[in-house]
Amino acid sequence: GTTSALNQVAYGWGLYNLKPGDRILLTLMEHHANIVPWQLVSRHTGAELVYVPHTGDYALDLDALSGLLDERVKVVGVTAMSNVLGTINPIRQIADAAHEVGALMVVDGAQAVPHMAVDVKALDADFLAFSGHKMLGPTGIGVLYGKAELLEAMEPAEGGGEMISDVQLASSTWAAVPHKFEAGTPPIAEAIGLGAAVEYLETIGMEAVRQHEVEITGYALEQLGAIEDLTIYGPSDLAIRGGAVSFTLADIHPHDLATILDQRGIAIRAGHHCARPLARSLNAPATARASFYVYNVPADIDALVDGLQEAREIFGVA
């Protein structure tokens, strides 16, 4: 999925193009999949990792980003939508700034692509990755978009059958893109499933998907915001936020909230959501997260709120 795709970029491009003195610019909003591969590559190349913070209202600090961008930065990695905060980042604006200093723009599109219309050319992304399982498809498959000239110049991160043009005893030559990045037997059933998911979402229309999410998220923010002692992490402006809504309730541990809700047939996630640097910056080691999609209706929000009120009673929150 997205993790494999971002590793392909880090190892296939970063390992061969970064050197001591170079910088890799990431943000504190990144999922571990857009942090750890670059950490590993930095160990081998000597490139330095630097991070863009967020503001108090959960937006990316663009002034800080501008101050960090200079000729030392060779790659900028940014999530299009935070999987914790729901923040939708201004990817085209960041890409333009990155390209001005000669840096590549790598976009984690795992949260954005399933929830809104995404045009990679309009964003001017050099690379963009997303997963099947976040868009009604199967697990274990994803997509890596890259500009043709970059993909052709990249080295494969994995070797094996089907990705070669020829194999000699001492060396090999690669098949054309995309085959040189697809070593071994492909996930055939998963590819068929992802194709079906794409067709289904195209039938609905991504503009309709986004509009539904804006409406259901707005209702969720309104109802959750009325619960005493509940803190929501993420922008209140629906124009710049998606349907991932993270929160805490008084001093009840998010894992306890998730267990109580699970017993009532309500599925949420609890923890750091594979974004520990962000969690630390929020001073919230764990949060509960409700994530909304095309199948959610207002009654689901009502059930969530009722479950949270029950949790207050169980833990004796006044």
mmCIF file of C-alpha atoms in Angstrom:
data_model
loop_
_atom_site.group_PDB
_atom_site.id
_atom_site.type_symbol
_atom_site.label_atom_id
_atom_site.label_comp_id
_atom_site.label_asym_id
_atom_site.label_seq_id
_atom_site.Cartn_x
_atom_site.Cartn_y
_atom_site.Cartn_z
ATOM 1 C CA GLY A 1 0.000 0.000 0.000
ATOM 2 C CA THR A 2 1.107 3.531 0.770
ATOM 3 C CA THR A 3 3.870 2.312 3.071
ATOM 4 C CA SER A 4 5.443 0.170 0.359
ATOM 5 C CA ALA A 5 5.115 2.967 -2.192
ATOM 6 C CA LEU A 6 6.803 5.549 0.037
ATOM 7 C CA ASN A 7 9.582 3.071 0.779
ATOM 8 C CA GLN A 8 10.044 2.639 -2.979
ATOM 9 C CA VAL A 9 10.623 6.388 -3.288
ATOM 10 C CA ALA A 10 12.895 6.610 -0.252
ATOM 11 C CA TYR A 11 15.084 3.690 -1.314
ATOM 12 C CA GLY A 12 14.793 3.948 -5.092
ATOM 13 C CA TRP A 13 15.328 7.707 -5.267
ATOM 14 C CA GLY A 14 16.595 8.908 -1.890
ATOM 15 C CA LEU A 15 19.301 6.321 -1.378
ATOM 16 C CA TYR A 16 20.927 7.211 -4.711
ATOM 17 C CA ASN A 17 20.444 10.983 -4.734
ATOM 18 C CA LEU A 18 20.926 12.223 -1.171
ATOM 19 C CA LYS A 19 24.284 12.961 0.452
ATOM 20 C CA PRO A 20 25.740 14.630 3.566
ATOM 21 C CA GLY A 21 24.678 18.275 3.743
ATOM 22 C CA ASP A 22 21.327 17.588 2.072
ATOM 23 C CA ARG A 23 18.061 17.946 3.945
ATOM 24 C CA ILE A 24 14.837 15.940 3.970
ATOM 25 C CA LEU A 25 11.951 18.213 4.977
ATOM 26 C CA LEU A 26 8.945 16.492 6.573
ATOM 27 C CA THR A 27 6.082 17.679 8.787
ATOM 28 C CA LEU A 28 5.002 16.770 12.299
ATOM 29 C CA MET A 29 1.699 15.605 10.788
ATOM 30 C CA GLU A 30 3.285 12.678 8.965
ATOM 31 C CA HIS A 31 2.281 9.056 9.409
ATOM 32 C CA HIS A 32 5.222 6.847 10.356
ATOM 33 C CA ALA A 33 5.198 5.571 6.752
ATOM 34 C CA ASN A 34 6.449 8.987 5.619
ATOM 35 C CA ILE A 35 8.964 9.343 8.457
ATOM 36 C CA VAL A 36 10.659 6.008 9.156
ATOM 37 C CA PRO A 37 11.764 5.247 5.547
ATOM 38 C CA TRP A 38 13.445 8.654 5.383
ATOM 39 C CA GLN A 39 15.088 8.061 8.763
ATOM 40 C CA LEU A 40 16.545 4.825 7.428
ATOM 41 C CA VAL A 41 17.742 6.513 4.248
ATOM 42 C CA SER A 42 19.282 9.377 6.227
ATOM 43 C CA ARG A 43 21.419 6.854 8.125
ATOM 44 C CA HIS A 44 22.908 5.605 4.862
ATOM 45 C CA THR A 45 23.254 8.944 3.089
ATOM 46 C CA GLY A 46 24.060 11.394 5.877
ATOM 47 C CA ALA A 47 21.172 13.651 4.859
ATOM 48 C CA GLU A 48 19.553 15.595 7.702
ATOM 49 C CA LEU A 49 15.884 15.341 8.697
ATOM 50 C CA VAL A 50 14.036 18.569 9.530
ATOM 51 C CA TYR A 51 10.378 18.983 10.455
ATOM 52 C CA VAL A 52 7.697 21.613 9.888
ATOM 53 C CA PRO A 53 5.501 22.170 12.982
ATOM 54 C CA HIS A 54 1.776 22.842 13.064
ATOM 55 C CA THR A 55 0.022 25.924 14.388
ATOM 56 C CA GLY A 56 -2.227 26.149 17.422
ATOM 57 C CA ASP A 57 -5.276 25.755 15.192
ATOM 58 C CA TYR A 58 -3.949 22.495 13.724
ATOM 59 C CA ALA A 59 -2.816 23.864 10.357
ATOM 60 C CA LEU A 60 0.641 23.409 8.903
ATOM 61 C CA ASP A 61 2.912 26.323 9.863
ATOM 62 C CA LEU A 62 3.621 27.676 6.394
ATOM 63 C CA ASP A 63 5.829 30.478 7.726
ATOM 64 C CA ALA A 64 8.047 27.898 9.406
ATOM 65 C CA LEU A 65 8.066 25.837 6.209
ATOM 66 C CA SER A 66 9.147 28.863 4.193
ATOM 67 C CA GLY A 67 11.958 29.516 6.660
ATOM 68 C CA LEU A 68 13.229 25.952 6.366
ATOM 69 C CA LEU A 69 13.165 25.770 2.569
ATOM 70 C CA ASP A 70 16.538 26.487 1.004
ATOM 71 C CA GLU A 71 18.950 24.898 -1.465
ATOM 72 C CA ARG A 72 19.925 22.237 1.092
ATOM 73 C CA VAL A 73 16.429 20.713 0.932
ATOM 74 C CA LYS A 74 16.283 17.997 -1.733
ATOM 75 C CA VAL A 75 12.952 16.365 -0.904
ATOM 76 C CA VAL A 76 9.776 17.564 0.819
ATOM 77 C CA GLY A 77 7.399 14.921 2.185
ATOM 78 C CA VAL A 78 3.901 16.026 3.169
ATOM 79 C CA THR A 79 0.627 14.289 3.912
ATOM 80 C CA ALA A 80 -2.236 15.657 1.824
ATOM 81 C CA MET A 81 -4.582 15.040 4.759
ATOM 82 C CA SER A 82 -3.586 14.240 8.329
ATOM 83 C CA ASN A 83 -4.870 10.873 9.507
ATOM 84 C CA VAL A 84 -5.095 12.280 13.053
ATOM 85 C CA LEU A 85 -6.170 15.906 12.702
ATOM 86 C CA GLY A 86 -8.067 15.648 9.434
ATOM 87 C CA THR A 87 -6.169 18.754 8.269
ATOM 88 C CA ILE A 88 -6.103 19.170 4.480
ATOM 89 C CA ASN A 89 -2.745 20.654 3.545
ATOM 90 C CA PRO A 90 -2.176 23.104 0.636
ATOM 91 C CA ILE A 91 -0.154 20.695 -1.471
ATOM 92 C CA ARG A 92 0.148 22.824 -4.624
ATOM 93 C CA GLN A 93 1.381 25.808 -2.627
ATOM 94 C CA ILE A 94 3.973 23.640 -0.874
ATOM 95 C CA ALA A 95 4.987 21.947 -4.143
ATOM 96 C CA ASP A 96 5.579 25.319 -5.792
ATOM 97 C CA ALA A 97 7.776 26.405 -2.887
ATOM 98 C CA ALA A 98 9.673 23.099 -2.943
ATOM 99 C CA HIS A 99 10.303 23.287 -6.671
ATOM 100 C CA GLU A 100 11.624 26.853 -6.347
ATOM 101 C CA VAL A 101 14.587 25.501 -4.366
ATOM 102 C CA GLY A 102 14.954 22.414 -6.574
ATOM 103 C CA ALA A 103 13.394 19.917 -4.154
ATOM 104 C CA LEU A 104 11.119 17.023 -5.047
ATOM 105 C CA MET A 105 7.581 16.907 -3.649
ATOM 106 C CA VAL A 106 6.510 13.549 -2.174
ATOM 107 C CA VAL A 107 2.852 13.351 -1.144
ATOM 108 C CA ASP A 108 1.243 10.831 1.194
ATOM 109 C CA GLY A 109 -2.213 10.667 -0.355
ATOM 110 C CA ALA A 110 -3.556 7.772 1.733
ATOM 111 C CA GLN A 111 -6.188 9.894 3.469
ATOM 112 C CA ALA A 112 -6.934 12.344 0.658
ATOM 113 C CA VAL A 113 -7.401 10.167 -2.428
ATOM 114 C CA PRO A 114 -10.333 8.134 -1.024
ATOM 115 C CA HIS A 115 -12.163 11.236 0.181
ATOM 116 C CA MET A 116 -11.890 13.906 -2.510
ATOM 117 C CA ALA A 117 -10.980 14.509 -6.125
ATOM 118 C CA VAL A 118 -7.180 14.526 -6.473
ATOM 119 C CA ASP A 119 -5.427 15.689 -9.651
ATOM 120 C CA VAL A 120 -1.720 14.849 -9.430
ATOM 121 C CA LYS A 121 -0.862 17.154 -12.321
ATOM 122 C CA ALA A 122 -2.737 20.090 -10.807
ATOM 123 C CA LEU A 123 -0.889 19.467 -7.538
ATOM 124 C CA ASP A 124 2.417 19.179 -9.440
ATOM 125 C CA ALA A 125 3.422 16.319 -7.153
ATOM 126 C CA ASP A 126 6.584 14.486 -8.127
ATOM 127 C CA PHE A 127 5.392 11.379 -6.280
ATOM 128 C CA LEU A 128 2.044 10.551 -4.667
ATOM 129 C CA ALA A 129 1.063 7.322 -2.926
ATOM 130 C CA PHE A 130 -2.213 5.868 -1.670
ATOM 131 C CA SER A 131 -3.713 2.571 -0.472
ATOM 132 C CA GLY A 132 -6.605 0.364 -1.509
ATOM 133 C CA HIS A 133 -7.986 -0.506 1.917
ATOM 134 C CA LYS A 134 -8.866 3.100 2.773
ATOM 135 C CA MET A 135 -11.085 3.402 -0.304
ATOM 136 C CA LEU A 136 -13.323 0.332 -0.056
ATOM 137 C CA GLY A 137 -10.689 -1.928 -1.614
ATOM 138 C CA PRO A 138 -8.623 -4.823 -0.256
ATOM 139 C CA THR A 139 -5.540 -4.634 1.935
ATOM 140 C CA GLY A 140 -2.040 -5.268 0.651
ATOM 141 C CA ILE A 141 -2.220 -3.100 -2.456
ATOM 142 C CA GLY A 142 -1.702 0.541 -3.283
ATOM 143 C CA VAL A 143 -0.606 2.959 -5.972
ATOM 144 C CA LEU A 144 2.543 5.000 -6.523
ATOM 145 C CA TYR A 145 2.246 7.874 -8.978
ATOM 146 C CA GLY A 146 5.470 9.441 -10.165
ATOM 147 C CA LYS A 147 6.523 11.748 -12.951
ATOM 148 C CA ALA A 148 7.739 9.595 -15.831
ATOM 149 C CA GLU A 149 11.279 10.951 -15.949
ATOM 150 C CA LEU A 150 11.753 10.321 -12.225
ATOM 151 C CA LEU A 151 10.396 6.782 -12.348
ATOM 152 C CA GLU A 152 12.586 5.958 -15.326
ATOM 153 C CA ALA A 153 15.688 7.225 -13.516
ATOM 154 C CA MET A 154 14.878 5.501 -10.207
ATOM 155 C CA GLU A 155 16.418 2.240 -9.117
ATOM 156 C CA PRO A 156 14.065 -0.562 -7.984
ATOM 157 C CA ALA A 157 13.912 -1.154 -4.236
ATOM 158 C CA GLU A 158 13.158 -4.869 -4.680
ATOM 159 C CA GLY A 159 14.606 -7.432 -7.050
ATOM 160 C CA GLY A 160 13.238 -10.695 -8.405
ATOM 161 C CA GLY A 161 11.223 -12.145 -11.217
ATOM 162 C CA GLU A 162 9.237 -10.127 -13.741
ATOM 163 C CA MET A 163 11.034 -6.824 -13.009
ATOM 164 C CA ILE A 164 14.052 -7.567 -15.188
ATOM 165 C CA SER A 165 14.911 -7.111 -18.837
ATOM 166 C CA ASP A 166 17.889 -9.464 -18.625
ATOM 167 C CA VAL A 167 19.900 -11.212 -15.906
ATOM 168 C CA GLN A 168 23.602 -11.996 -16.244
ATOM 169 C CA LEU A 169 25.814 -13.570 -13.586
ATOM 170 C CA ALA A 170 27.279 -10.243 -12.487
ATOM 171 C CA SER A 171 24.489 -7.776 -13.235
ATOM 172 C CA SER A 172 20.952 -7.273 -14.475
ATOM 173 C CA THR A 173 18.988 -4.758 -16.496
ATOM 174 C CA TRP A 174 15.498 -3.655 -15.625
ATOM 175 C CA ALA A 175 12.158 -3.892 -17.354
ATOM 176 C CA ALA A 176 10.353 -0.709 -18.309
ATOM 177 C CA VAL A 177 8.241 1.284 -15.845
ATOM 178 C CA PRO A 178 6.093 0.210 -14.037
ATOM 179 C CA HIS A 179 7.276 -3.404 -14.235
ATOM 180 C CA LYS A 180 10.728 -2.740 -12.783
ATOM 181 C CA PHE A 181 9.053 -1.799 -9.482
ATOM 182 C CA GLU A 182 6.835 -4.916 -9.353
ATOM 183 C CA ALA A 183 9.091 -7.821 -8.391
ATOM 184 C CA GLY A 184 7.601 -11.293 -8.054
ATOM 185 C CA THR A 185 4.034 -12.475 -8.397
ATOM 186 C CA PRO A 186 1.712 -9.463 -8.161
ATOM 187 C CA PRO A 187 -1.299 -9.291 -5.812
ATOM 188 C CA ILE A 188 -3.712 -10.304 -8.570
ATOM 189 C CA ALA A 189 -6.918 -10.629 -6.559
ATOM 190 C CA GLU A 190 -6.132 -7.403 -4.729
ATOM 191 C CA ALA A 191 -5.601 -5.539 -8.006
ATOM 192 C CA ILE A 192 -8.996 -6.696 -9.256
ATOM 193 C CA GLY A 193 -10.561 -5.612 -5.967
ATOM 194 C CA LEU A 194 -8.911 -2.192 -6.089
ATOM 195 C CA GLY A 195 -10.152 -1.719 -9.638
ATOM 196 C CA ALA A 196 -13.695 -2.519 -8.524
ATOM 197 C CA ALA A 197 -13.414 -0.030 -5.654
ATOM 198 C CA VAL A 198 -12.225 2.701 -8.014
ATOM 199 C CA GLU A 199 -15.110 2.027 -10.389
ATOM 200 C CA TYR A 200 -17.599 2.150 -7.509
ATOM 201 C CA LEU A 201 -16.279 5.473 -6.217
ATOM 202 C CA GLU A 202 -16.237 6.917 -9.728
ATOM 203 C CA THR A 203 -19.892 5.922 -10.061
ATOM 204 C CA ILE A 204 -20.690 7.906 -6.917
ATOM 205 C CA GLY A 205 -18.410 10.764 -7.985
ATOM 206 C CA MET A 206 -15.595 12.089 -5.825
ATOM 207 C CA GLU A 207 -17.234 15.506 -5.534
ATOM 208 C CA ALA A 208 -20.290 13.793 -4.029
ATOM 209 C CA VAL A 209 -18.051 11.771 -1.710
ATOM 210 C CA ARG A 210 -16.409 14.974 -0.483
ATOM 211 C CA GLN A 211 -19.720 16.805 -0.044
ATOM 212 C CA HIS A 212 -21.177 13.947 1.991
ATOM 213 C CA GLU A 213 -18.079 13.897 4.176
ATOM 214 C CA VAL A 214 -18.269 17.644 4.787
ATOM 215 C CA GLU A 215 -21.879 17.299 5.905
ATOM 216 C CA ILE A 216 -21.369 14.254 8.140
ATOM 217 C CA THR A 217 -18.179 15.685 9.652
ATOM 218 C CA GLY A 218 -19.886 18.989 10.350
ATOM 219 C CA TYR A 219 -22.659 17.181 12.194
ATOM 220 C CA ALA A 220 -20.098 15.145 14.133
ATOM 221 C CA LEU A 221 -18.127 18.221 15.196
ATOM 222 C CA GLU A 222 -21.343 19.899 16.337
ATOM 223 C CA GLN A 223 -22.566 16.919 18.360
ATOM 224 C CA LEU A 224 -19.199 15.945 19.823
ATOM 225 C CA GLY A 225 -18.448 19.562 20.669
ATOM 226 C CA ALA A 226 -21.523 19.628 22.902
ATOM 227 C CA ILE A 227 -20.145 16.874 25.158
ATOM 228 C CA GLU A 228 -18.651 18.298 28.333
ATOM 229 C CA ASP A 229 -14.927 17.619 28.878
ATOM 230 C CA LEU A 230 -14.456 16.403 25.288
ATOM 231 C CA THR A 231 -11.513 17.866 23.354
ATOM 232 C CA ILE A 232 -11.403 17.662 19.556
ATOM 233 C CA TYR A 233 -8.031 17.784 17.805
ATOM 234 C CA GLY A 234 -8.222 19.285 14.334
ATOM 235 C CA PRO A 235 -9.471 22.338 12.432
ATOM 236 C CA SER A 236 -13.023 23.558 12.920
ATOM 237 C CA ASP A 237 -13.114 24.912 9.358
ATOM 238 C CA LEU A 238 -14.695 22.188 7.221
ATOM 239 C CA ALA A 239 -13.064 23.608 4.092
ATOM 240 C CA ILE A 240 -9.656 22.446 5.321
ATOM 241 C CA ARG A 241 -10.513 19.254 7.179
ATOM 242 C CA GLY A 242 -11.569 15.733 6.360
ATOM 243 C CA GLY A 243 -13.571 13.115 8.196
ATOM 244 C CA ALA A 244 -10.917 11.827 10.608
ATOM 245 C CA VAL A 245 -12.002 13.249 13.977
ATOM 246 C CA SER A 246 -9.685 12.616 16.929
ATOM 247 C CA PHE A 247 -10.695 13.445 20.479
ATOM 248 C CA THR A 248 -10.190 12.789 24.174
ATOM 249 C CA LEU A 249 -12.850 12.693 26.883
ATOM 250 C CA ALA A 250 -11.875 13.957 30.340
ATOM 251 C CA ASP A 251 -9.214 11.637 31.781
ATOM 252 C CA ILE A 252 -10.745 8.458 30.333
ATOM 253 C CA HIS A 253 -8.088 6.555 28.400
ATOM 254 C CA PRO A 254 -8.923 6.335 24.680
ATOM 255 C CA HIS A 255 -8.441 2.553 24.778
ATOM 256 C CA ASP A 256 -11.171 2.343 27.424
ATOM 257 C CA LEU A 257 -13.426 4.510 25.276
ATOM 258 C CA ALA A 258 -12.804 2.240 22.298
ATOM 259 C CA THR A 259 -13.628 -0.857 24.358
ATOM 260 C CA ILE A 260 -16.873 0.593 25.701
ATOM 261 C CA LEU A 261 -17.960 1.710 22.239
ATOM 262 C CA ASP A 262 -16.973 -1.641 20.741
ATOM 263 C CA GLN A 263 -19.304 -3.393 23.180
ATOM 264 C CA ARG A 264 -22.075 -1.254 21.712
ATOM 265 C CA GLY A 265 -21.189 -2.096 18.116
ATOM 266 C CA ILE A 266 -19.402 1.184 17.422
ATOM 267 C CA ALA A 267 -15.971 0.909 15.810
ATOM 268 C CA ILE A 268 -13.411 3.642 16.412
ATOM 269 C CA ARG A 269 -9.625 3.570 16.716
ATOM 270 C CA ALA A 270 -7.598 4.486 19.795
ATOM 271 C CA GLY A 271 -3.888 5.135 20.193
ATOM 272 C CA HIS A 272 -1.267 7.318 18.516
ATOM 273 C CA HIS A 273 -2.503 6.335 15.028
ATOM 274 C CA CYS A 274 1.029 5.665 13.728
ATOM 275 C CA ALA A 275 1.881 9.339 14.270
ATOM 276 C CA ARG A 276 3.798 9.497 17.544
ATOM 277 C CA PRO A 277 5.709 12.720 16.819
ATOM 278 C CA LEU A 278 2.374 14.452 16.202
ATOM 279 C CA ALA A 279 0.839 12.934 19.339
ATOM 280 C CA ARG A 280 3.734 14.249 21.424
ATOM 281 C CA SER A 281 3.397 17.707 19.899
ATOM 282 C CA LEU A 282 -0.285 17.690 20.906
ATOM 283 C CA ASN A 283 0.612 16.530 24.430
ATOM 284 C CA ALA A 284 -1.863 13.718 23.812
ATOM 285 C CA PRO A 285 -0.051 10.345 23.822
ATOM 286 C CA ALA A 286 -3.301 8.695 22.725
ATOM 287 C CA THR A 287 -6.585 9.859 21.244
ATOM 288 C CA ALA A 288 -9.818 8.237 20.151
ATOM 289 C CA ARG A 289 -10.563 8.637 16.447
ATOM 290 C CA ALA A 290 -13.838 8.353 14.586
ATOM 291 C CA SER A 291 -13.428 8.176 10.809
ATOM 292 C CA PHE A 292 -16.338 8.844 8.467
ATOM 293 C CA TYR A 293 -16.954 7.712 4.901
ATOM 294 C CA VAL A 294 -19.644 7.310 2.258
ATOM 295 C CA TYR A 295 -21.600 4.742 4.292
ATOM 296 C CA ASN A 296 -21.969 6.809 7.469
ATOM 297 C CA VAL A 297 -25.216 8.584 8.334
ATOM 298 C CA PRO A 298 -26.215 10.998 11.142
ATOM 299 C CA ALA A 299 -27.617 8.107 13.181
ATOM 300 C CA ASP A 300 -24.062 6.745 13.440
ATOM 301 C CA ILE A 301 -22.970 10.019 15.038
ATOM 302 C CA ASP A 302 -25.906 9.894 17.432
ATOM 303 C CA ALA A 303 -24.929 6.369 18.495
ATOM 304 C CA LEU A 304 -21.327 7.511 19.018
ATOM 305 C CA VAL A 305 -22.444 10.409 21.204
ATOM 306 C CA ASP A 306 -24.734 8.156 23.255
ATOM 307 C CA GLY A 307 -21.860 5.719 23.765
ATOM 308 C CA LEU A 308 -19.549 8.491 24.923
ATOM 309 C CA GLN A 309 -22.166 9.738 27.379
ATOM 310 C CA GLU A 310 -22.397 6.193 28.750
ATOM 311 C CA ALA A 311 -18.628 6.159 29.134
ATOM 312 C CA ARG A 312 -18.862 9.328 31.207
ATOM 313 C CA GLU A 313 -21.336 7.600 33.506
ATOM 314 C CA ILE A 314 -19.260 4.418 33.765
ATOM 315 C CA PHE A 315 -16.152 6.373 34.776
ATOM 316 C CA GLY A 316 -18.064 8.759 37.011
ATOM 317 C CA VAL A 317 -17.156 11.877 35.072
ATOM 318 C CA ALA A 318 -19.228 14.654 36.590
#
